[in-house]
Amino acid sequence: MQNVFTSILVLMFLAGCGAKRADSADGSGNYADSSAMVAEAPDAVAFDADSAYAYLGRQVEFGPRVPNTEAHAKAGDWMAAELRRHGAEVIEQKMDLEAFDGTILHARNIFGQYNPGEEDRTLLLAHYDCRPWADEDPDPDKRKQPVDGANDGASGVAVLLEIARQISAANPKKGIDILFVDAEDWGTEGDDDSWAMGTRYFVHNPVKPGYQPARVIVADMVGGAGALFPIEYFSQQSAPDLVTELWNAASASGYGSLFPRQMGGAVTDDHVEFIKQGIPAVDIIEYHPRTGFNPHWHTTKDNLENIDKNTLRAVGTTLVRYLEL
C-alpha cells in the first residue's frame, strides 16, 4: 500500500488505479483517543474483542506473513482451518503471481461462505500478507526487515475471524462470505498494478462460476491505538447507501467518535478492484487527514504494542450490528 497521491489522480480514478495510497479530503487532522474511549451509547451487540485480539496475536506468533515464507504458509493453513471450524464452506484459491521485482509469489486467497445458496451476498474482506520491507521505518538500518503486520494485515483478519465465530453461533439465514486475500502489500511506489494482486486475481478468476457479491466491505488497519475511520472517498462514490448504513451502525453502537461523518482520504485499496467491476464496495481503513495512515505503517513498530482492543471492538461491533447477527 502507498500513502499519498495528488488530487489530480483522484480525478483520474476511472482511468485506473490500484495501489493503496491516499489523498486527504479534509485538513482537520483530528484524532480519536481509542485508548480512553467509552462507548457513547449502551452496546447491545456482542463482539468479543478479547477473542479478536487472540486471533490477532496468533497471527503475529507465526512471524511476518510474507509470501514464500513458512510463516505465511502456516498462517494460511491456520486461517482456512479456523473458517472451517466455524462452519464455513472454504475454497482455497492458489496462484503464482509475478511481483514488480520479478519475484514469483506463491500466493493463496482463502474464501469462506455461509449459506452459499443465498443469492444476495455480502463479502467481508481483509488482506493477511505482510509488507516484505519496513521501508517507512525511521531507522534506515531496519528498512530491509519484514513487517510484523499486527495492524496492517492481522487486525482485519482477526475481526473477521471473530465475526465468523459469531456467524457460526447465530446461524443467520443470510449469504455472507469472508475473503482473506494475499499479495496485497508487495508493491512499489508508482506502479499501481504491483499492489492488491491477490484481490485483482480473485475478481478476474471467480472461485465459483458467476460469483459476484452484492456488496463488499474491506477491513484494513482496524486495530491501531488512536485510530480514526473517516469516510473513504472512493467508498462514498461507489456505495453511498452502504457507507450510511455502516456509519449509522457505528453511531448506534456508541462509536461515532471513531467513525466521523467526514471525508477522509481517497485510498486505492482492495475495494477499488471491485469498484472497477461495478460492485459497490466500502473500505473501513484508519486514516488521519493531516498525517495519513497509522504512524507505524510499514515500519518495524507495527507490532502488538500498536494494537488497542477498543479499536477492534469498535470495528467488530459496527460490522456485527450491520450484519444483524
GROMACS .gro file of C-alpha atoms in nm:
model
  325
    1MET     CA    1   0.000   0.000   0.000
    2GLN     CA    2   0.114   0.353  -0.064
    3ASN     CA    3   0.041   0.670   0.124
    4VAL     CA    4  -0.043   0.995  -0.056
    5PHE     CA    5  -0.119   1.096  -0.411
    6THR     CA    6  -0.235   1.419  -0.569
    7SER     CA    7  -0.591   1.533  -0.621
    8ILE     CA    8  -0.534   1.508  -0.996
    9LEU     CA    9  -0.507   1.132  -0.962
   10VAL     CA   10  -0.835   1.127  -0.775
   11LEU     CA   11  -0.999   1.281  -1.081
   12MET     CA   12  -0.825   1.019  -1.296
   13PHE     CA   13  -0.962   0.732  -1.089
   14LEU     CA   14  -1.187   0.590  -1.360
   15ALA     CA   15  -0.884   0.561  -1.588
   16GLY     CA   16  -0.746   0.302  -1.345
   17CYS     CA   17  -0.565   0.281  -1.015
   18GLY     CA   18  -0.459   0.002  -0.786
   19ALA     CA   19  -0.208   0.077  -0.511
   20LYS     CA   20  -0.313   0.152  -0.157
   21ARG     CA   21  -0.243   0.517  -0.104
   22ALA     CA   22  -0.442   0.822  -0.003
   23ASP     CA   23  -0.514   1.186  -0.069
   24SER     CA   24  -0.656   1.396   0.212
   25ALA     CA   25  -1.001   1.538   0.151
   26ASP     CA   26  -1.009   1.720   0.482
   27GLY     CA   27  -0.749   1.915   0.676
   28SER     CA   28  -0.877   1.874   1.029
   29GLY     CA   29  -0.630   1.607   1.137
   30ASN     CA   30  -0.841   1.519   1.441
   31TYR     CA   31  -0.763   1.202   1.633
   32ALA     CA   32  -0.998   0.988   1.835
   33ASP     CA   33  -0.842   0.854   2.155
   34SER     CA   34  -0.947   0.491   2.138
   35SER     CA   35  -0.738   0.401   2.442
   36ALA     CA   36  -0.957   0.624   2.658
   37MET     CA   37  -1.274   0.570   2.460
   38VAL     CA   38  -1.601   0.476   2.620
   39ALA     CA   39  -1.897   0.381   2.403
   40GLU     CA   40  -2.133   0.676   2.369
   41ALA     CA   41  -2.442   0.456   2.397
   42PRO     CA   42  -2.525   0.121   2.556
   43ASP     CA   43  -2.385  -0.155   2.338
   44ALA     CA   44  -2.645  -0.426   2.291
   45VAL     CA   45  -2.438  -0.602   2.024
   46ALA     CA   46  -2.190  -0.864   2.136
   47PHE     CA   47  -1.843  -0.860   1.983
   48ASP     CA   48  -1.567  -1.030   2.179
   49ALA     CA   49  -1.261  -0.806   2.146
   50ASP     CA   50  -1.057  -1.041   2.364
   51SER     CA   51  -1.123  -1.322   2.118
   52ALA     CA   52  -1.034  -1.096   1.824
   53TYR     CA   53  -0.713  -0.993   1.999
   54ALA     CA   54  -0.624  -1.360   2.049
   55TYR     CA   55  -0.677  -1.423   1.677
   56LEU     CA   56  -0.452  -1.127   1.606
   57GLY     CA   57  -0.182  -1.244   1.842
   58ARG     CA   58  -0.185  -1.592   1.692
   59GLN     CA   59  -0.106  -1.448   1.351
   60VAL     CA   60   0.183  -1.243   1.484
   61GLU     CA   61   0.320  -1.554   1.657
   62PHE     CA   62   0.373  -1.714   1.315
   63GLY     CA   63   0.611  -1.431   1.228
   64PRO     CA   64   0.580  -1.187   0.936
   65ARG     CA   65   0.336  -1.345   0.687
   66VAL     CA   66   0.543  -1.256   0.382
   67PRO     CA   67   0.464  -1.462   0.069
   68ASN     CA   68   0.702  -1.754   0.003
   69THR     CA   69   0.785  -1.798   0.372
   70GLU     CA   70   0.700  -2.073   0.618
   71ALA     CA   71   0.519  -1.824   0.843
   72HIS     CA   72   0.297  -1.723   0.553
   73ALA     CA   73   0.210  -2.084   0.464
   74LYS     CA   74   0.137  -2.185   0.824
   75ALA     CA   75  -0.078  -1.878   0.884
   76GLY     CA   76  -0.280  -1.952   0.571
   77ASP     CA   77  -0.336  -2.312   0.679
   78TRP     CA   78  -0.450  -2.193   1.020
   79MET     CA   79  -0.692  -1.932   0.882
   80ALA     CA   80  -0.852  -2.185   0.647
   81ALA     CA   81  -0.888  -2.431   0.935
   82GLU     CA   82  -1.047  -2.165   1.158
   83LEU     CA   83  -1.305  -2.078   0.894
   84ARG     CA   84  -1.390  -2.446   0.856
   85ARG     CA   85  -1.411  -2.485   1.233
   86HIS     CA   86  -1.664  -2.202   1.235
   87GLY     CA   87  -1.882  -2.372   0.977
   88ALA     CA   88  -1.780  -2.200   0.655
   89GLU     CA   89  -1.756  -2.376   0.321
   90VAL     CA   90  -1.392  -2.298   0.234
   91ILE     CA   91  -1.224  -2.267  -0.104
   92GLU     CA   92  -0.850  -2.203  -0.127
   93GLN     CA   93  -0.751  -2.020  -0.444
   94LYS     CA   94  -0.383  -2.075  -0.519
   95MET     CA   95  -0.192  -1.881  -0.782
   96ASP     CA   96   0.158  -1.777  -0.883
   97LEU     CA   97   0.190  -1.402  -0.929
   98GLU     CA   98   0.486  -1.209  -1.063
   99ALA     CA   99   0.578  -0.914  -0.842
  100PHE     CA  100   0.719  -0.588  -0.975
  101ASP     CA  101   1.074  -0.703  -0.894
  102GLY     CA  102   1.036  -1.032  -1.082
  103THR     CA  103   0.977  -1.244  -0.773
  104ILE     CA  104   0.721  -1.519  -0.826
  105LEU     CA  105   0.484  -1.513  -0.530
  106HIS     CA  106   0.322  -1.844  -0.441
  107ALA     CA  107   0.002  -1.684  -0.321
  108ARG     CA  108  -0.326  -1.810  -0.181
  109ASN     CA  109  -0.664  -1.647  -0.130
  110ILE     CA  110  -0.882  -1.808   0.138
  111PHE     CA  111  -1.256  -1.783   0.078
  112GLY     CA  112  -1.529  -1.892   0.319
  113GLN     CA  113  -1.904  -1.899   0.252
  114TYR     CA  114  -2.207  -1.914   0.478
  115ASN     CA  115  -2.540  -2.014   0.326
  116PRO     CA  116  -2.398  -2.049  -0.026
  117GLY     CA  117  -2.746  -2.096  -0.172
  118GLU     CA  118  -2.849  -1.738  -0.094
  119GLU     CA  119  -2.829  -1.510  -0.398
  120ASP     CA  120  -2.782  -1.179  -0.214
  121ARG     CA  121  -2.428  -1.191  -0.077
  122THR     CA  122  -2.217  -0.964   0.142
  123LEU     CA  123  -1.841  -1.012   0.109
  124LEU     CA  124  -1.617  -0.920   0.404
  125LEU     CA  125  -1.251  -0.889   0.307
  126ALA     CA  126  -0.912  -0.842   0.471
  127HIS     CA  127  -0.559  -0.900   0.345
  128TYR     CA  128  -0.334  -1.126   0.550
  129ASP     CA  129   0.009  -1.087   0.392
  130CYS     CA  130   0.276  -0.861   0.540
  131ARG     CA  131   0.498  -0.599   0.382
  132PRO     CA  132   0.835  -0.762   0.299
  133TRP     CA  133   1.029  -0.447   0.386
  134ALA     CA  134   0.978  -0.183   0.657
  135ASP     CA  135   1.053   0.088   0.402
  136GLU     CA  136   0.883   0.362   0.608
  137ASP     CA  137   1.084   0.287   0.923
  138PRO     CA  138   1.255   0.595   1.068
  139ASP     CA  139   1.569   0.384   1.120
  140PRO     CA  140   1.737   0.327   0.781
  141ASP     CA  141   1.909   0.015   0.918
  142LYS     CA  142   1.568  -0.152   0.966
  143ARG     CA  143   1.415  -0.076   0.628
  144LYS     CA  144   1.500  -0.415   0.479
  145GLN     CA  145   1.338  -0.604   0.766
  146PRO     CA  146   0.989  -0.755   0.716
  147VAL     CA  147   0.692  -0.602   0.895
  148ASP     CA  148   0.503  -0.793   1.168
  149GLY     CA  149   0.178  -0.653   1.030
  150ALA     CA  150  -0.013  -0.658   1.358
  151ASN     CA  151  -0.232  -0.371   1.241
  152ASP     CA  152  -0.168  -0.376   0.866
  153GLY     CA  153  -0.280  -0.732   0.797
  154ALA     CA  154  -0.358  -0.921   1.117
  155SER     CA  155  -0.618  -0.681   1.259
  156GLY     CA  156  -0.864  -0.714   0.971
  157VAL     CA  157  -0.827  -1.092   0.968
  158ALA     CA  158  -0.878  -1.105   1.345
  159VAL     CA  159  -1.201  -0.905   1.334
  160LEU     CA  160  -1.339  -1.120   1.051
  161LEU     CA  161  -1.244  -1.447   1.223
  162GLU     CA  162  -1.431  -1.337   1.533
  163ILE     CA  163  -1.728  -1.248   1.312
  164ALA     CA  164  -1.703  -1.596   1.158
  165ARG     CA  165  -1.724  -1.743   1.507
  166GLN     CA  166  -2.033  -1.535   1.577
  167ILE     CA  167  -2.194  -1.629   1.244
  168SER     CA  168  -2.146  -1.992   1.339
  169ALA     CA  169  -2.318  -1.933   1.673
  170ALA     CA  170  -2.603  -1.717   1.537
  171ASN     CA  171  -2.663  -1.918   1.218
  172PRO     CA  172  -2.827  -1.629   1.030
  173LYS     CA  173  -3.013  -1.713   0.708
  174LYS     CA  174  -2.801  -1.472   0.508
  175GLY     CA  175  -2.542  -1.503   0.237
  176ILE     CA  176  -2.217  -1.391   0.400
  177ASP     CA  177  -1.872  -1.452   0.256
  178ILE     CA  178  -1.531  -1.393   0.414
  179LEU     CA  179  -1.223  -1.350   0.198
  180PHE     CA  180  -0.863  -1.334   0.319
  181VAL     CA  181  -0.660  -1.205   0.028
  182ASP     CA  182  -0.290  -1.248  -0.037
  183ALA     CA  183  -0.020  -1.048  -0.217
  184GLU     CA  184  -0.168  -0.710  -0.127
  185ASP     CA  185   0.142  -0.547   0.015
  186TRP     CA  186   0.430  -0.646  -0.218
  187GLY     CA  187   0.421  -0.326  -0.421
  188THR     CA  188   0.628  -0.027  -0.519
  189GLU     CA  189   0.560   0.344  -0.548
  190GLY     CA  190   0.440   0.448  -0.890
  191ASP     CA  191   0.325   0.103  -1.007
  192ASP     CA  192  -0.044   0.066  -0.923
  193ASP     CA  193  -0.066  -0.289  -1.055
  194SER     CA  194   0.205  -0.407  -0.815
  195TRP     CA  195  -0.040  -0.382  -0.522
  196ALA     CA  196  -0.359  -0.576  -0.434
  197MET     CA  197  -0.255  -0.856  -0.669
  198GLY     CA  198  -0.447  -1.125  -0.483
  199THR     CA  199  -0.770  -0.928  -0.496
  200ARG     CA  200  -0.723  -0.849  -0.864
  201TYR     CA  201  -0.676  -1.220  -0.934
  202PHE     CA  202  -0.988  -1.305  -0.733
  203VAL     CA  203  -1.202  -1.052  -0.920
  204HIS     CA  204  -1.093  -1.182  -1.261
  205ASN     CA  205  -1.094  -1.551  -1.165
  206PRO     CA  206  -1.416  -1.624  -0.971
  207VAL     CA  207  -1.387  -1.905  -0.718
  208LYS     CA  208  -1.732  -2.020  -0.832
  209PRO     CA  209  -1.885  -1.975  -1.179
  210GLY     CA  210  -2.067  -1.643  -1.192
  211TYR     CA  211  -1.978  -1.545  -0.836
  212GLN     CA  212  -2.044  -1.177  -0.772
  213PRO     CA  213  -2.122  -1.029  -0.431
  214ALA     CA  214  -2.389  -0.761  -0.400
  215ARG     CA  215  -2.161  -0.554  -0.179
  216VAL     CA  216  -1.806  -0.564  -0.040
  217ILE     CA  217  -1.673  -0.437   0.294
  218VAL     CA  218  -1.296  -0.420   0.344
  219ALA     CA  219  -1.145  -0.409   0.695
  220ASP     CA  220  -0.789  -0.276   0.677
  221MET     CA  221  -0.576  -0.145   0.964
  222VAL     CA  222  -0.862  -0.174   1.212
  223GLY     CA  223  -0.672  -0.236   1.537
  224GLY     CA  224  -0.439   0.058   1.590
  225ALA     CA  225  -0.433   0.270   1.904
  226GLY     CA  226  -0.576   0.614   1.838
  227ALA     CA  227  -0.743   0.501   1.515
  228LEU     CA  228  -0.993   0.712   1.325
  229PHE     CA  229  -1.216   0.590   1.040
  230PRO     CA  230  -1.349   0.880   0.833
  231ILE     CA  231  -1.541   0.809   0.513
  232GLU     CA  232  -1.308   0.698   0.234
  233TYR     CA  233  -1.356   0.887  -0.093
  234PHE     CA  234  -1.400   0.602  -0.342
  235SER     CA  235  -1.630   0.420  -0.099
  236GLN     CA  236  -1.861   0.721  -0.087
  237GLN     CA  237  -1.861   0.749  -0.467
  238SER     CA  238  -1.922   0.376  -0.515
  239ALA     CA  239  -2.162   0.291  -0.234
  240PRO     CA  240  -2.309   0.595  -0.054
  241ASP     CA  241  -2.601   0.396   0.089
  242LEU     CA  242  -2.371   0.127   0.227
  243VAL     CA  243  -2.147   0.394   0.379
  244THR     CA  244  -2.450   0.548   0.550
  245GLU     CA  245  -2.564   0.211   0.685
  246LEU     CA  246  -2.219   0.127   0.823
  247TRP     CA  247  -2.158   0.467   0.981
  248ASN     CA  248  -2.511   0.456   1.127
  249ALA     CA  249  -2.425   0.116   1.277
  250ALA     CA  250  -2.111   0.266   1.431
  251SER     CA  251  -2.309   0.553   1.583
  252ALA     CA  252  -2.582   0.323   1.711
  253SER     CA  253  -2.314   0.112   1.879
  254GLY     CA  254  -2.166   0.416   2.050
  255TYR     CA  255  -1.857   0.453   1.832
  256GLY     CA  256  -1.945   0.759   1.629
  257SER     CA  257  -1.632   0.938   1.750
  258LEU     CA  258  -1.416   0.678   1.576
  259PHE     CA  259  -1.633   0.685   1.262
  260PRO     CA  260  -1.670   1.060   1.197
  261ARG     CA  261  -1.912   1.159   0.923
  262GLN     CA  262  -1.648   1.347   0.732
  263MET     CA  263  -1.447   1.271   0.423
  264GLY     CA  264  -1.106   1.117   0.479
  265GLY     CA  265  -0.861   1.019   0.210
  266ALA     CA  266  -0.902   0.875  -0.137
  267VAL     CA  267  -0.742   0.537  -0.071
  268THR     CA  268  -0.678   0.290  -0.350
  269ASP     CA  269  -0.708  -0.035  -0.159
  270ASP     CA  270  -0.854  -0.381  -0.231
  271HIS     CA  271  -1.204  -0.235  -0.264
  272VAL     CA  272  -1.105  -0.048  -0.579
  273GLU     CA  273  -1.072  -0.375  -0.773
  274PHE     CA  274  -1.442  -0.446  -0.706
  275ILE     CA  275  -1.548  -0.089  -0.781
  276LYS     CA  276  -1.384  -0.120  -1.123
  277GLN     CA  277  -1.621  -0.410  -1.189
  278GLY     CA  278  -1.926  -0.208  -1.086
  279ILE     CA  279  -1.964  -0.374  -0.744
  280PRO     CA  280  -2.039  -0.137  -0.452
  281ALA     CA  281  -1.750  -0.155  -0.206
  282VAL     CA  282  -1.655   0.027   0.115
  283ASP     CA  283  -1.314   0.046   0.278
  284ILE     CA  284  -1.305   0.076   0.657
  285ILE     CA  285  -0.948   0.192   0.699
  286GLU     CA  286  -0.761   0.401   0.952
  287TYR     CA  287  -0.677   0.743   0.814
  288HIS     CA  288  -0.588   1.077   0.969
  289PRO     CA  289  -0.644   1.368   0.729
  290ARG     CA  290  -0.330   1.556   0.828
  291THR     CA  291  -0.088   1.271   0.884
  292GLY     CA  292  -0.222   0.983   0.676
  293PHE     CA  293  -0.212   0.622   0.791
  294ASN     CA  294  -0.117   0.485   1.132
  295PRO     CA  295   0.224   0.622   1.240
  296HIS     CA  296   0.365   0.267   1.250
  297TRP     CA  297   0.250   0.185   0.895
  298HIS     CA  298   0.519  -0.011   0.706
  299THR     CA  299   0.763   0.008   0.998
  300THR     CA  300   0.906  -0.248   1.238
  301LYS     CA  301   0.684  -0.099   1.509
  302ASP     CA  302   0.365  -0.238   1.355
  303ASN     CA  303   0.354  -0.497   1.631
  304LEU     CA  304   0.129  -0.598   1.920
  305GLU     CA  305   0.222  -0.284   2.112
  306ASN     CA  306   0.044  -0.091   1.836
  307ILE     CA  307  -0.289  -0.269   1.896
  308ASP     CA  308  -0.583  -0.147   2.104
  309LYS     CA  309  -0.867  -0.386   2.186
  310ASN     CA  310  -1.106  -0.091   2.195
  311THR     CA  311  -1.043  -0.025   1.827
  312LEU     CA  312  -1.101  -0.391   1.741
  313ARG     CA  313  -1.423  -0.378   1.944
  314ALA     CA  314  -1.547  -0.062   1.770
  315VAL     CA  315  -1.498  -0.202   1.420
  316GLY     CA  316  -1.619  -0.551   1.507
  317THR     CA  317  -1.930  -0.425   1.683
  318THR     CA  318  -2.010  -0.199   1.389
  319LEU     CA  319  -1.992  -0.492   1.148
  320VAL     CA  320  -2.191  -0.726   1.372
  321ARG     CA  321  -2.465  -0.465   1.408
  322TYR     CA  322  -2.469  -0.402   1.032
  323LEU     CA  323  -2.495  -0.776   0.961
  324GLU     CA  324  -2.767  -0.809   1.228
  325LEU     CA  325  -2.607  -1.117   1.381
   0.00000   0.00000   0.00000
